[in-house]
Coordinates of C-alpha atoms and ligand atoms in Angstrom, one line a residue:
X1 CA 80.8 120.9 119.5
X2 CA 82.0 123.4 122.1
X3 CA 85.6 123.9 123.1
X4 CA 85.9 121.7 126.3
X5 CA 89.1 122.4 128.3
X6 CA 90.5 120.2 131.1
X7 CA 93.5 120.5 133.5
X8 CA 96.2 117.9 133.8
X9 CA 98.8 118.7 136.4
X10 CA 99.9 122.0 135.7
X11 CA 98.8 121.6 132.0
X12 CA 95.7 122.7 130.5
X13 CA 94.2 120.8 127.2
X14 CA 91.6 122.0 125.0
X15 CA 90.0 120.2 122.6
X16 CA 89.7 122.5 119.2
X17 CA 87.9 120.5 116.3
X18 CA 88.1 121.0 112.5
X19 CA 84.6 119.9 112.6
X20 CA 83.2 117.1 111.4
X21 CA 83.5 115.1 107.8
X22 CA 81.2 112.3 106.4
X23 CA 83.0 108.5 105.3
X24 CA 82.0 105.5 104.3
X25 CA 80.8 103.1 107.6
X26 CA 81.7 100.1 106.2
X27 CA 85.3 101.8 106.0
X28 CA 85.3 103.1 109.3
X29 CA 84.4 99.5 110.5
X30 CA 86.6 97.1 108.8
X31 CA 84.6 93.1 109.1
X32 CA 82.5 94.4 111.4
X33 CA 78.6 93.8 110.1
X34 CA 76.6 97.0 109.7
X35 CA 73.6 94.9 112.0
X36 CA 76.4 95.3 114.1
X37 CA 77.9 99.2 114.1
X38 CA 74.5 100.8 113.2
X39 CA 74.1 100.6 116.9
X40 CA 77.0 102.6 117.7
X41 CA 76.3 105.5 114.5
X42 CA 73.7 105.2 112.2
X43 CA 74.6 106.2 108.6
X44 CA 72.7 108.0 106.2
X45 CA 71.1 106.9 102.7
X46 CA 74.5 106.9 101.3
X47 CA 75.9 104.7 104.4
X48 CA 78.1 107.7 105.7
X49 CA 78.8 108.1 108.8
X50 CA 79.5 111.7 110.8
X51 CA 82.9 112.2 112.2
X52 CA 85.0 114.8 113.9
X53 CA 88.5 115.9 113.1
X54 CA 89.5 116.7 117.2
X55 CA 92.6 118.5 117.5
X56 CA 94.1 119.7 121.1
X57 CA 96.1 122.3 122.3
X58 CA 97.8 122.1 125.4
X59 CA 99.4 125.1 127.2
X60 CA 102.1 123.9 129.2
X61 CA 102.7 127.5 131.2
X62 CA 106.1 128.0 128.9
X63 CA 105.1 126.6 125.6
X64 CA 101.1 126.7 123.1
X65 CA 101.4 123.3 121.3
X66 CA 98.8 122.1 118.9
X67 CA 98.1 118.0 118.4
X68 CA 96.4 117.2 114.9
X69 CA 95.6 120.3 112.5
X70 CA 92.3 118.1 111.0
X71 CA 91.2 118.0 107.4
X72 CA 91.9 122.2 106.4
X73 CA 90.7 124.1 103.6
X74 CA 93.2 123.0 100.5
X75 CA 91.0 119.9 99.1
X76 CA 90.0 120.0 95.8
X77 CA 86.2 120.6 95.2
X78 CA 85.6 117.2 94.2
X79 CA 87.4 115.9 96.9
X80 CA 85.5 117.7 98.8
X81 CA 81.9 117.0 97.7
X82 CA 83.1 113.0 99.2
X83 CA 84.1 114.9 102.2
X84 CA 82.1 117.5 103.0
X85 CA 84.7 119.3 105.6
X86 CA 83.5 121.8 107.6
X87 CA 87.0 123.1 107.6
X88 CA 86.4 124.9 111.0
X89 CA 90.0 124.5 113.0
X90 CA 91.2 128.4 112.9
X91 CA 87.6 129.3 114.1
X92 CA 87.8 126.6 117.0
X93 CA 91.1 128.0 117.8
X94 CA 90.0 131.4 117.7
X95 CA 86.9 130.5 120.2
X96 CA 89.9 129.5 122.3
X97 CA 91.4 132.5 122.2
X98 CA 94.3 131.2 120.2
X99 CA 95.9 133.3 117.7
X100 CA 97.9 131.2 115.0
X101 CA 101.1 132.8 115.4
X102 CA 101.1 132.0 119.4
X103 CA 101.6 128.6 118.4
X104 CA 105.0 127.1 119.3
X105 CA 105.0 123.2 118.3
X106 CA 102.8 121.6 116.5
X107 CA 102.5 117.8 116.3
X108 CA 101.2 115.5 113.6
X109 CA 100.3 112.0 115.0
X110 CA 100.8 111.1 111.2
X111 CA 100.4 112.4 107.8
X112 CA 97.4 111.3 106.4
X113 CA 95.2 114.0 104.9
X114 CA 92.4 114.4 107.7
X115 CA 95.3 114.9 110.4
X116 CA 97.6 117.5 108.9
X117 CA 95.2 120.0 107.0
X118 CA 95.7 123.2 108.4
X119 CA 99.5 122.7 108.4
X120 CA 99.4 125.2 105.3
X121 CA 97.5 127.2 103.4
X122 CA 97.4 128.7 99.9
X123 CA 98.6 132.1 99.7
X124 CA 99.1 133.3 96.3
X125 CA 98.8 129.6 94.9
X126 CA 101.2 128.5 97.3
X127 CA 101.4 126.4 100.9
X128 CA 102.6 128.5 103.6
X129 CA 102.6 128.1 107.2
X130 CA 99.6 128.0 108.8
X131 CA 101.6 128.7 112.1
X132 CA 104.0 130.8 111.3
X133 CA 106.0 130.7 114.8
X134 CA 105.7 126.7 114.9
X135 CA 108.3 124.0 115.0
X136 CA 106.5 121.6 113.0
X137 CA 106.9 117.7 114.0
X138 CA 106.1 114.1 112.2
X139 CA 107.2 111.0 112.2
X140 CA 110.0 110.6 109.5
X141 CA 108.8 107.0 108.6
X142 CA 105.0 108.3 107.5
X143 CA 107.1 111.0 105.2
X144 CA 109.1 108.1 103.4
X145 CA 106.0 106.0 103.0
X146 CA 103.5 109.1 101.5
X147 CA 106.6 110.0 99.2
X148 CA 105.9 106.4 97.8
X149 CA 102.5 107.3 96.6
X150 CA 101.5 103.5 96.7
X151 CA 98.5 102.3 94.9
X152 CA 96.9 101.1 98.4
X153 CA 96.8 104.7 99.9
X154 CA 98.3 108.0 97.7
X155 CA 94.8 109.2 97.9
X156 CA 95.9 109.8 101.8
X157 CA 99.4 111.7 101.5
X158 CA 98.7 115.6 100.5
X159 CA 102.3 116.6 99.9
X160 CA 101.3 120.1 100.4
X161 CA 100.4 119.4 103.7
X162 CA 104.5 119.0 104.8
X163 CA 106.5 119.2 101.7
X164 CA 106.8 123.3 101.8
X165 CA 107.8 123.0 105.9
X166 CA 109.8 120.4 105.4
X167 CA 111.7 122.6 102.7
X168 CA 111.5 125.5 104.7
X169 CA 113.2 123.8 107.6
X170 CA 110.2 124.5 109.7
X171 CA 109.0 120.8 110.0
X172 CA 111.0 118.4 111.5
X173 CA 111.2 114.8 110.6
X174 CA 111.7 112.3 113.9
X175 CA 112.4 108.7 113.7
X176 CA 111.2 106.7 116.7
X177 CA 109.8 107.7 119.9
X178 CA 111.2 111.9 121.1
X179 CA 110.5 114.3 123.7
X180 CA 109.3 117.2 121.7
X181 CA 109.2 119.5 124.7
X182 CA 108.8 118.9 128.6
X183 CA 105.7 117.0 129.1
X184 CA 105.1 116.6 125.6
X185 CA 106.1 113.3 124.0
X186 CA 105.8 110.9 120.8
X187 CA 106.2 107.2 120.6
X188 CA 105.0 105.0 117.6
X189 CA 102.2 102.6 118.0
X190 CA 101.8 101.0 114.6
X191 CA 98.6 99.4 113.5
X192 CA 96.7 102.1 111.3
X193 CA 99.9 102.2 109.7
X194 CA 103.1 101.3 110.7
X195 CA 105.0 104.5 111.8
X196 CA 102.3 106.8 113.3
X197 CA 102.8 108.2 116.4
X198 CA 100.3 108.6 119.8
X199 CA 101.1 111.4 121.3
X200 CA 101.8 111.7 125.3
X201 CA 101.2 114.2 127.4
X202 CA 102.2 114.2 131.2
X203 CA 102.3 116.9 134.0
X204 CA 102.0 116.3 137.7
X205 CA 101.4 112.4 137.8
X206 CA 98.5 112.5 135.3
X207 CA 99.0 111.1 131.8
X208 CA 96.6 111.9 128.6
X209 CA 97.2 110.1 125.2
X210 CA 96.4 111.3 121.9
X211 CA 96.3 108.0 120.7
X212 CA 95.0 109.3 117.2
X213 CA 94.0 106.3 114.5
X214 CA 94.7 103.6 116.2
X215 CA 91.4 104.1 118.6
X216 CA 89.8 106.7 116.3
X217 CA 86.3 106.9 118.3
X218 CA 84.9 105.8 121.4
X219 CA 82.7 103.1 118.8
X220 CA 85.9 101.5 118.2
X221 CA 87.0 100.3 121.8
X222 CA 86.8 96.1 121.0
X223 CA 89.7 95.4 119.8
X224 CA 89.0 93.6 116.8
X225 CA 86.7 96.8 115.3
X226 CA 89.8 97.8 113.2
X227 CA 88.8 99.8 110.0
X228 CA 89.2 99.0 106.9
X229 CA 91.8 101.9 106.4
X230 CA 94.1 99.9 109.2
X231 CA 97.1 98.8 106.7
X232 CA 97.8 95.9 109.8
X233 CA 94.6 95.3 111.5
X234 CA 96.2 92.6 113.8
X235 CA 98.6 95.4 115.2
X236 CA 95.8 97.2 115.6
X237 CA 94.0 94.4 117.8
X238 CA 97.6 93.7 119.3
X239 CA 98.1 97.3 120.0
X240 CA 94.9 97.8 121.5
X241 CA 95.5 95.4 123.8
X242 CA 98.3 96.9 125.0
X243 CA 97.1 100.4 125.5
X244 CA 94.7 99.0 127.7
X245 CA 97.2 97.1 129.7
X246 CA 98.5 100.4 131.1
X247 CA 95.7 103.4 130.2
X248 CA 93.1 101.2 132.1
X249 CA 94.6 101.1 135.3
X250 CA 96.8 104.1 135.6
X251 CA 93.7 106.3 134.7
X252 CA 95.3 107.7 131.3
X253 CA 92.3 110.1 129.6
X254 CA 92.7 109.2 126.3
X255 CA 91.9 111.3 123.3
X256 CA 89.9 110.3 120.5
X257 CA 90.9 111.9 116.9
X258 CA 87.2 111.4 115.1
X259 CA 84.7 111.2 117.7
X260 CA 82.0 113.4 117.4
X261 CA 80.7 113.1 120.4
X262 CA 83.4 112.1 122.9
X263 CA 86.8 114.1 122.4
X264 CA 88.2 112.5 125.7
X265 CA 87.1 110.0 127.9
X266 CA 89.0 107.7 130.8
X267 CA 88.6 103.9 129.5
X268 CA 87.2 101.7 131.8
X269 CA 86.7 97.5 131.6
X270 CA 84.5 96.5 134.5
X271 CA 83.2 92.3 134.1
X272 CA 85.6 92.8 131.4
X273 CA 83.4 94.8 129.1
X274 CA 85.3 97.6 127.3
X275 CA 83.7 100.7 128.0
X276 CA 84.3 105.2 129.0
X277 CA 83.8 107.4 131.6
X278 CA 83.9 111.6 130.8
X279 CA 85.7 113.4 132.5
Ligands
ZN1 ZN1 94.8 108.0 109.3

């Protein structure tokens, strides 16, 4: 997929993607019968499904702030032969004429593996900055539970992915909802797990929402298609519901975190049908 780049008020967004990564379908769609979500992707012999890892960068006129930093390039190679990342971020950034060290914030909806990749790399055997001019921000809550390591989900926290910024004083831990900059702010909408943030951002009247895991594709609109990753599927549902309440009729363009085909897209509900409209 092509950068795409869109104005909001006196904002500019541009979707930059890590490329896309192969999981299990049934994962990605919870209860929900295959006769049933084959329709929306179809899977191949293995039943994986294609997804994108959509990250966005918004230039606010003052400030270069990166949303999501995808799956990166630090996975071991059997992790990787599950995966199969294309681990393409810095090129998509680079395509956007976006040098990593013009980066002022950077934003991590939460810290699951696929959403905080290309936080670091390995430079002499150890995780640096990918950004080195970045304030770094997550949601303390996700830190506390990944630091758990719990049997349900360690596989997800990378502590390489935060751990060295959070040393370094470069990441920043926020409980709660913040306004990271002007325009640019964080509230949690649990569900996919219970501290993880979506993302607002808001310039001249016009609202967009990274709403990351909680609406992961454009496939997963119904409010009951939670996945099977969702540690509370009925916040999901509950929290779907609610988005909707306000995104629908104020016109928020929301962002999808793993669609590979639909980065952003205006949700729309005529005869009470869930369904999108591109921008
Ligand atoms: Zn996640």
């Amino acid at each position: 997929m092509n950068n795409q780049s869109i104005a909001l008020g006196d904002f500019e967004l541009t979707v930059v993607s890590d490329g896309t990564y192969v999981g299990d379908g049934g994962a990605f769609f919870g209860i929900i019968p295959k006769t049933m979500w084959q329709r929306k992707t179809v899977p191949d012999d293995l039943n994986r499904i294609t997804v994108s890892c959509n990250s966005v960068v918004v230039r606010t006129g003052k400030q270069t702030i990166l949303i999501e930093t995808g799956i990166g390039n630090k996975l071991s190679e059997k992790t990787k032969g599950f995966f199969l990342p294309q681990e393409k971020l810095l090129e998509s950034l680079s395509a956007a004429k976006v040098k990593p060290e013009e980066i002022d914030i950077v934003i991590n909806s939460h810290l699951h593996f696929d959403h905080c990749g290309w936080n670091t790399v390995y430079k002499d055997g150890k995780a640096v900055a990918t950004f080195p001019n970045a304030k770094y921000y997550a949601p303390k809550g996700e830190w506390e539970h990944g630091k758990l390591q719990t049997e349900r989900d360690r596989v997800s926290y990378i502590s390489d992915n935060y751990d060295p910024l959070i040393n370094s004083g470069q990441m920043q831990l926020i409980e709660g909802s913040a306004e990271i900059a002007p325009g640019i702010s964080v509230e949690i909408w649990p569900g996919h797990t219970r501290n993880m943030w979506a993302v607002f951002i808001r310039s001249g009247g016009k609202t967009a929402c990274y709403i990351s895991d909680l609406i992961p594709t454009t496939w997963h609109l119904e409010v009951a298609w939670a996945m099977a990753y969702d540690l509370f599927p009925l916040e999901v549902l509950e929290n779907r519901k609610r988005y909707y309440a306000r995104a629908i009729p104020e016109q928020w363009l929301t962002i999808f975190t793993h669609d590979p085909d639909v980065p952003w897209a205006y949700i729309e509900r005529p005869d009470n049908k869930l369904t999108f409209r591109m921008p």
